[in-house]
Short mmCIF file of C-alpha atoms in Angstrom, two decimals:
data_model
loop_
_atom_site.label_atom_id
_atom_site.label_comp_id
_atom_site.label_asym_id
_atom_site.label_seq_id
_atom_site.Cartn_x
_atom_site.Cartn_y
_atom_site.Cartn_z
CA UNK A 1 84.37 -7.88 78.80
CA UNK A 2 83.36 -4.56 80.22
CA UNK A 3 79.96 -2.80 80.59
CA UNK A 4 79.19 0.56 82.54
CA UNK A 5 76.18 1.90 82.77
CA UNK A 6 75.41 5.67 83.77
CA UNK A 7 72.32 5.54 85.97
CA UNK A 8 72.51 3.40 88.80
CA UNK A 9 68.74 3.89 89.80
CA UNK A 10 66.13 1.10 89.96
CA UNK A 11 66.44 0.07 86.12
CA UNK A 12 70.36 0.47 85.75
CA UNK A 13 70.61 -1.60 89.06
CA UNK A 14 68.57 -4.03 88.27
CA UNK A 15 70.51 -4.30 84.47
CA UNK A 16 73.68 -4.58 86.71
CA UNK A 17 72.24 -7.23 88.46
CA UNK A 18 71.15 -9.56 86.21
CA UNK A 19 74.64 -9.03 84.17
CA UNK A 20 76.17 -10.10 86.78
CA UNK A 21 74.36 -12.90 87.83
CA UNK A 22 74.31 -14.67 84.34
CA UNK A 23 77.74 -14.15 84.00
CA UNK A 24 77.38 -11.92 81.06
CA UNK A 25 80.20 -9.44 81.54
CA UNK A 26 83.61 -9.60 83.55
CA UNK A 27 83.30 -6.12 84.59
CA UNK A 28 80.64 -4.23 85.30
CA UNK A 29 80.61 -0.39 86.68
CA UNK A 30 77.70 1.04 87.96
CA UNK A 31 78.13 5.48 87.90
CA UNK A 32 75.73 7.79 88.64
CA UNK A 33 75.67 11.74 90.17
CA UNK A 34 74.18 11.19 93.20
CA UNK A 35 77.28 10.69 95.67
CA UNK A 36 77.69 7.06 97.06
CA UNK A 37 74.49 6.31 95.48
CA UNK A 38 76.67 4.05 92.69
CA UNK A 39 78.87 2.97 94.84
CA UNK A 40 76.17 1.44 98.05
CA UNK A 41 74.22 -0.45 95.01
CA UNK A 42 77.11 -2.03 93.54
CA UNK A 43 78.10 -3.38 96.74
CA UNK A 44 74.78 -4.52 97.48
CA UNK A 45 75.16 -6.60 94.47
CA UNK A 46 79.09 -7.85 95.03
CA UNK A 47 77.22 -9.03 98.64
CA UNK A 48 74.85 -11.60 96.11
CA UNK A 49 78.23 -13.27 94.58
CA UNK A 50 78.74 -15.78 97.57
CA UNK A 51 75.32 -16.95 97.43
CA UNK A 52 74.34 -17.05 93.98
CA UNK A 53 77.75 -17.89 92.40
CA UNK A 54 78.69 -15.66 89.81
CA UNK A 55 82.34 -14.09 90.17
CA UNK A 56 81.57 -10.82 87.88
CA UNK A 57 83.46 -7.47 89.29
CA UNK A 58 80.99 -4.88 89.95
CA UNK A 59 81.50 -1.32 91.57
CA UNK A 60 80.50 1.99 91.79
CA UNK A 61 81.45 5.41 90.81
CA UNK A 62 80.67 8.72 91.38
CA UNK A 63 80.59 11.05 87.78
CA UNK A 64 84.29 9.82 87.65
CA UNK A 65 83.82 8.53 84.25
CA UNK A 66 87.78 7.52 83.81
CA UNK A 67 86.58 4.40 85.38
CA UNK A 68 84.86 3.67 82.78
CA UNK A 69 87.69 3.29 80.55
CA UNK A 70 87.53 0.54 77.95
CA UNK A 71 84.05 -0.72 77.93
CA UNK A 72 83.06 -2.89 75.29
CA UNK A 73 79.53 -1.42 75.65
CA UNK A 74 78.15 1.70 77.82
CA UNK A 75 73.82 1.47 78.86
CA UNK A 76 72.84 4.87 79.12
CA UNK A 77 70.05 4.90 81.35
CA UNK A 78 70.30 8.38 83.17
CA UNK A 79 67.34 10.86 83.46
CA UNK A 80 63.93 11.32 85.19
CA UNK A 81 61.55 8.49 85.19
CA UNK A 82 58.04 8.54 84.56
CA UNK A 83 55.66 9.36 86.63
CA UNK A 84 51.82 8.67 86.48
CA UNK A 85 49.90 10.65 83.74
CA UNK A 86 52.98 11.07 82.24
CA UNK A 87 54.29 10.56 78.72
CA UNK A 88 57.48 8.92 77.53
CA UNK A 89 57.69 12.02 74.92
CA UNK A 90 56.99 14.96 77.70
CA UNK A 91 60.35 13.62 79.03
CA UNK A 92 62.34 15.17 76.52
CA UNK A 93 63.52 18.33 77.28
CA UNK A 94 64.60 17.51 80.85
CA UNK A 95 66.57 14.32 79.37
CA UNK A 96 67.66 15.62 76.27
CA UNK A 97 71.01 17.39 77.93
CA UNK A 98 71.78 14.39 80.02
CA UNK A 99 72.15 11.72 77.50
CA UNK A 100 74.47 14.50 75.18
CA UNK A 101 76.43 15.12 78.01
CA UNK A 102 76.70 11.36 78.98
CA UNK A 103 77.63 9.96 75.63
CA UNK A 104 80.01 12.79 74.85
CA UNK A 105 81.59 11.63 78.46
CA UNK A 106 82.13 8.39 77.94
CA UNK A 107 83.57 8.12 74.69
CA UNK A 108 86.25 10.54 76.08
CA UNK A 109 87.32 7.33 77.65
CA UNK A 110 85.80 4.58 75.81
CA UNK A 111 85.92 5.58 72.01
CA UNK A 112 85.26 1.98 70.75
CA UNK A 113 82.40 1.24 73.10
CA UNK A 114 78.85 0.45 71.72
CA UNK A 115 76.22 2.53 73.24
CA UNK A 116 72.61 1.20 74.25
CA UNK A 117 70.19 3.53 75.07
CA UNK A 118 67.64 3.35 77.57
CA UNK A 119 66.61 6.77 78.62
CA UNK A 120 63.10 8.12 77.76
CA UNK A 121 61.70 9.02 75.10
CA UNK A 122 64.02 6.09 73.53
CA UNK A 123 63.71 6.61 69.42
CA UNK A 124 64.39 10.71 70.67
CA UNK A 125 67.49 10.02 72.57
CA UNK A 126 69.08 7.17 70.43
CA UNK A 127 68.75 9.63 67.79
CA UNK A 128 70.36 12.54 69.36
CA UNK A 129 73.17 10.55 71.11
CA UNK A 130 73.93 9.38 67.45
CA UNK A 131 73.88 12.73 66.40
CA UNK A 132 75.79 14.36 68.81
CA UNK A 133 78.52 11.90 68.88
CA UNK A 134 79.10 11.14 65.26
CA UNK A 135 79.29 7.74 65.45
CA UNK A 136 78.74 4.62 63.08
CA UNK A 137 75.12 4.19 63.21
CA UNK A 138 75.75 0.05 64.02
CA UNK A 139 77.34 1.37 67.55
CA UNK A 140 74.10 3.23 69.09
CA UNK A 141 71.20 1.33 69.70
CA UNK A 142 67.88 1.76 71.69
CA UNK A 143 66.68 -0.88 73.59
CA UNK A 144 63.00 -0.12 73.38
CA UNK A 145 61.68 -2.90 70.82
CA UNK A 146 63.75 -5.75 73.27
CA UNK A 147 61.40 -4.45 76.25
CA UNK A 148 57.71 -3.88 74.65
CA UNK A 149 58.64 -7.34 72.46
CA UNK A 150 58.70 -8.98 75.97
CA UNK A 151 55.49 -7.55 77.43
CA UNK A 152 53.87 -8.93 73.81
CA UNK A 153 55.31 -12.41 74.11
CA UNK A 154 53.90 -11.93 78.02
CA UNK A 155 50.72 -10.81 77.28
CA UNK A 156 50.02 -13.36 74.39
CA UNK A 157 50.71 -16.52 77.35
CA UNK A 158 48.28 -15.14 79.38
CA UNK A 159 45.80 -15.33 76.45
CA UNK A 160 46.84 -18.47 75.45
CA UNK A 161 47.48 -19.74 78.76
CA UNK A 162 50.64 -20.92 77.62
CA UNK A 163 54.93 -20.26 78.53
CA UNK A 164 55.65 -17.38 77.50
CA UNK A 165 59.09 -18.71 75.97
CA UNK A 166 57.62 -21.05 73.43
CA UNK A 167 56.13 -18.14 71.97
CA UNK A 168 57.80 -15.71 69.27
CA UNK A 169 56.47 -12.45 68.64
CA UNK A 170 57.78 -8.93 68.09
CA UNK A 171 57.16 -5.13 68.60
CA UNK A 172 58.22 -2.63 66.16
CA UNK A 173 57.69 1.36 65.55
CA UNK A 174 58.13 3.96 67.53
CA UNK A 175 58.88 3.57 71.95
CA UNK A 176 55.74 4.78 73.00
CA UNK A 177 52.21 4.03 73.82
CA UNK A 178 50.46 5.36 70.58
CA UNK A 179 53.40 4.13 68.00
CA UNK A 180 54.50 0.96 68.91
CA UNK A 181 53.12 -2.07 66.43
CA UNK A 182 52.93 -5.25 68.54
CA UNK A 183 52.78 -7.54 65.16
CA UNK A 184 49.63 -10.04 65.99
CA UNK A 185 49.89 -11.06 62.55
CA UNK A 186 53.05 -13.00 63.02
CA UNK A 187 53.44 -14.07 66.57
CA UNK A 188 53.37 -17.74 66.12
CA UNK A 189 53.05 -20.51 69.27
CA UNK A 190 56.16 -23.34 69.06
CA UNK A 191 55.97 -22.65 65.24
CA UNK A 192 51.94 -22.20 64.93
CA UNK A 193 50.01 -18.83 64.44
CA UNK A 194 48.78 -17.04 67.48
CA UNK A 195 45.42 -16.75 64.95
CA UNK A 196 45.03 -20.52 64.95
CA UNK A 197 44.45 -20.02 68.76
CA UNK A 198 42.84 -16.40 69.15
CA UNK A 199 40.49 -14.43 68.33
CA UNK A 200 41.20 -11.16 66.21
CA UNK A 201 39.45 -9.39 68.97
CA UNK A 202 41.02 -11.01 72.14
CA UNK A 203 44.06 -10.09 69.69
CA UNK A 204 43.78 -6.77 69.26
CA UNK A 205 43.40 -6.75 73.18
CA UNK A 206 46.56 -8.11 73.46
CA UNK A 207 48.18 -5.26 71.30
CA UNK A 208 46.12 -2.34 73.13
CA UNK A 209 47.46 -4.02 76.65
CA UNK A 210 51.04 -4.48 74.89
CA UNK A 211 50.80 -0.97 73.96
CA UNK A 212 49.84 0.66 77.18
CA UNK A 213 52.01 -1.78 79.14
CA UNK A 214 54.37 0.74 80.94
CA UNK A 215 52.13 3.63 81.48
CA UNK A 216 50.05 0.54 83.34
CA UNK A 217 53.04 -0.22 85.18
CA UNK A 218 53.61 3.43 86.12
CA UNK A 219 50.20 4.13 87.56
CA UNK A 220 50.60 0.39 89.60
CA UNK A 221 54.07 1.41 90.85
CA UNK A 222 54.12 5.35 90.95
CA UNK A 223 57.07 5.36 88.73
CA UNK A 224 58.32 3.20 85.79
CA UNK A 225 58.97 -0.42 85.79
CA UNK A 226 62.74 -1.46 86.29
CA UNK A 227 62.91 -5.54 86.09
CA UNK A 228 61.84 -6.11 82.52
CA UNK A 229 63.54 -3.21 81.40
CA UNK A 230 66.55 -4.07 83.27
CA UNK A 231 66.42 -7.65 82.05
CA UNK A 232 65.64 -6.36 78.37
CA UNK A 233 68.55 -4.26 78.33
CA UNK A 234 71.09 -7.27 79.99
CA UNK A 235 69.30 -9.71 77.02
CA UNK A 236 70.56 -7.01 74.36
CA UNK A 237 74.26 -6.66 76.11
CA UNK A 238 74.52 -10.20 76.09
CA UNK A 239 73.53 -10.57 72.02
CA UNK A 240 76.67 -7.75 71.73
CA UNK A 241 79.46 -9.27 74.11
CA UNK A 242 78.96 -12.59 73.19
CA UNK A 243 78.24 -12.20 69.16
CA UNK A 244 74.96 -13.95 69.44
CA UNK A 245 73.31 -12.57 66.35
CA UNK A 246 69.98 -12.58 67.95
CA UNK A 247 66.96 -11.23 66.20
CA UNK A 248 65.95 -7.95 68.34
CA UNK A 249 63.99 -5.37 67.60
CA UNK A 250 65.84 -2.29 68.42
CA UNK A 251 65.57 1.62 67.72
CA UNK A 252 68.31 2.18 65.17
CA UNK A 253 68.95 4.93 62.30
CA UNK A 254 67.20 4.19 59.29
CA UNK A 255 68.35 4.96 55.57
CA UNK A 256 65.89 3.74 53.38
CA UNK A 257 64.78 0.76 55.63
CA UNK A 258 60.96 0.26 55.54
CA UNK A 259 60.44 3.59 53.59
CA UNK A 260 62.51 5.59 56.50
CA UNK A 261 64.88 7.88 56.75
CA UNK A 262 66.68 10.25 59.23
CA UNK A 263 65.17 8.77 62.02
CA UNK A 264 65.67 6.07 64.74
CA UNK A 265 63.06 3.74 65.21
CA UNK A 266 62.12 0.01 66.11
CA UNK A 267 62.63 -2.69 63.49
CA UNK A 268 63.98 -6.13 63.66
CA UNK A 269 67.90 -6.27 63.98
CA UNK A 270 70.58 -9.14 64.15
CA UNK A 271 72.75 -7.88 67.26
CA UNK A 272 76.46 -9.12 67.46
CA UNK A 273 80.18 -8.14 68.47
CA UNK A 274 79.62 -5.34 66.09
CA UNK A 275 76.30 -3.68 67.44
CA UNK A 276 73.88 -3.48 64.61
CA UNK A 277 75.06 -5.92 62.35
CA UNK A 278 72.01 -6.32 60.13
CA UNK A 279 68.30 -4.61 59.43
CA UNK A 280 66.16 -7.55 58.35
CA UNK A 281 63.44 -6.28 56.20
CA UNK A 282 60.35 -8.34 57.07
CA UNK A 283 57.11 -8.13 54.29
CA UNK A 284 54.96 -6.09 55.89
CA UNK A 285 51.07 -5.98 54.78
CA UNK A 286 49.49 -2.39 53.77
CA UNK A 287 48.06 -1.56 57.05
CA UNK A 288 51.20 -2.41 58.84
CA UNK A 289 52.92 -0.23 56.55
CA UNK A 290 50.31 2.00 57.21
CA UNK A 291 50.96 2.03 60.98
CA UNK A 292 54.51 1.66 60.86
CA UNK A 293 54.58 4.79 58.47
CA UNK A 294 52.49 6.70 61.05
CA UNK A 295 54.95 6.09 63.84
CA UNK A 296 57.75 7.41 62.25
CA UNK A 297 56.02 10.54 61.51
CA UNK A 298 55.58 10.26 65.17
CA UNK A 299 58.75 9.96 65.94
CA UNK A 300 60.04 12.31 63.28
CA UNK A 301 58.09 15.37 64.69
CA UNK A 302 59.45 14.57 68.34
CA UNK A 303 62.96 14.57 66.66
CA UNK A 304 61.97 18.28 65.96
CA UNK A 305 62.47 19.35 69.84
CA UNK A 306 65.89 18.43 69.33
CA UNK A 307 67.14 21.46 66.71
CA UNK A 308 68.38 23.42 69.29
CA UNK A 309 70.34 21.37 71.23
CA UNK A 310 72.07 19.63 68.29
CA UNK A 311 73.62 22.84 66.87
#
């Protein structure tokens, strides 16, 4: 199995890396613009394979996207980061002509692949790379809901002072800090309600931290975060490659799905060989609706920036 990913800064790497270190690709290629830039971090990350075991191929590229031929999925990372003060949505302009250009790129080479977006504002450019492109709307999927799902599930163990992987819980809505819905009502503890353990305020402190969790990041680190984003995006690959069927909540093109259409946004998914193989439609109470209808008009109006660079 083969993955590129366009992007090789600090999130792309760090995808790379964990892919290859769980073993969850044969190939991987690492390509970015930046000359040898590609190329010096996969071989940083070949230099790992003696002392941490795994045997996956990885190297580097420079915008010589006919090594990327035959991937079984390409991560589109590529773009500016954010900076502090910054908002996912003010990134879209600059970005918007990248991912096109990218996607349009590697299917030149790759016309079967699966895309997974990564690049910000997420819902914005998994819509216009499945725009642009024409594709099936099961082969292009934004990561976002895998990444702010995490940072829930992490926030609600501090809280409960408990592992983080015995808990279940899930984001959905829109990428960004003001649209996401971190869904307190059913996060549940090895099987139990988070309610039966919190309170609804130190609750609804969890979903304002959830919420803000990368712009937190970014003013911390100057820039955005890369491990669980990198991680998040290597946990989706490996649902894909593998045929896992995991439930992840991803930014995909909606046609009726939770009262949406013509937009890509965050609901729960089942993820296999096939991309998106399944939108599960979970019962929703009337102020999630509420909220989750809000977001897409969110994310519908940001959509709107896009008109002239899909004609």
């Amino acid at each position: 199995m083969k993955v590129t990913i366009v992007g090789a800064g600090n999130v792309g790497a760090t995808c790379a890396d964990v892919i290859s270190y769980r073993g969850i690709a044969s190939e991987v290629v690492l390509l970015d613009i930046k000359e040898g830039f590609a190329e010096g971090k996969a071989l940083d990350i070949m230099q790992c394979a003696t002392n941490t075991g795994f045997n996956t191929k990885v190297s580097g590229v420079t915008n010589d996207y006919s090594k990327t031929a035959g991937s079984d999925v390409v991560v589109i990372t590529s773009g500016i980061p954010r900076k502090p003060g910054m908002t996912r949505e003010e990134l879209i302009g600059i970005n918007a002509g990248i991912v096109k250009t990218v996607a349009e790129n590697v299917l030149k080479h790759s016309p079967d692949t699966i895309i997974v977006v990564v690049s910000n504002p997420m819902d914005t450019m998994t819509y216009l790379a499945l725009k642009s492109t024409g594709l099936p709307k099961n082969r292009i999927i934004g990561m976002g809901g895998a990444l702010d799902s995490s940072r829930f599930r992490t926030y609600l163990s501090l809280a409960l002072d408990k592992p983080a992987n015995d808990i279940s819980a899930m984001v959905i809505g829109g990428h960004g800090d003001t649209t996401m819905i971190p869904l307190t009502r059913l996060a549940s503890y090895n099987g139990i309600p988070v309610t039966e353990f919190l309170s609804e305020e130190a609750l609804q402190k969890v979903a304002a931290d959830t919420m803000v969790g990368g712009a937190t990041l970014t003013g911390l680190l100057g820039t955005s975060a890369w491990y669980a984003p990198g991680a998040s995006v290597a946990y989706l690959v490996d649902s894909i490659l593998n045929d896992q069927k995991k439930m992840i909540a991803c930014s995909v093109f909606t046609e009726g799905e939770y009262g949406q259409n013509d937009i890509c946004i965050g609901v729960p998914c089942i993820i296999g060989k096939n991309g998106v193989e399944e939108i599960l439609d979970i019962q929703l109470n009337e102020q999630e609706k509420a909220l989750f209808a809000k977001s897409a008009d969110a994310v519908r109006g940001m959509n709107d920036a896009l008109k002239s660079i899909l004609v």
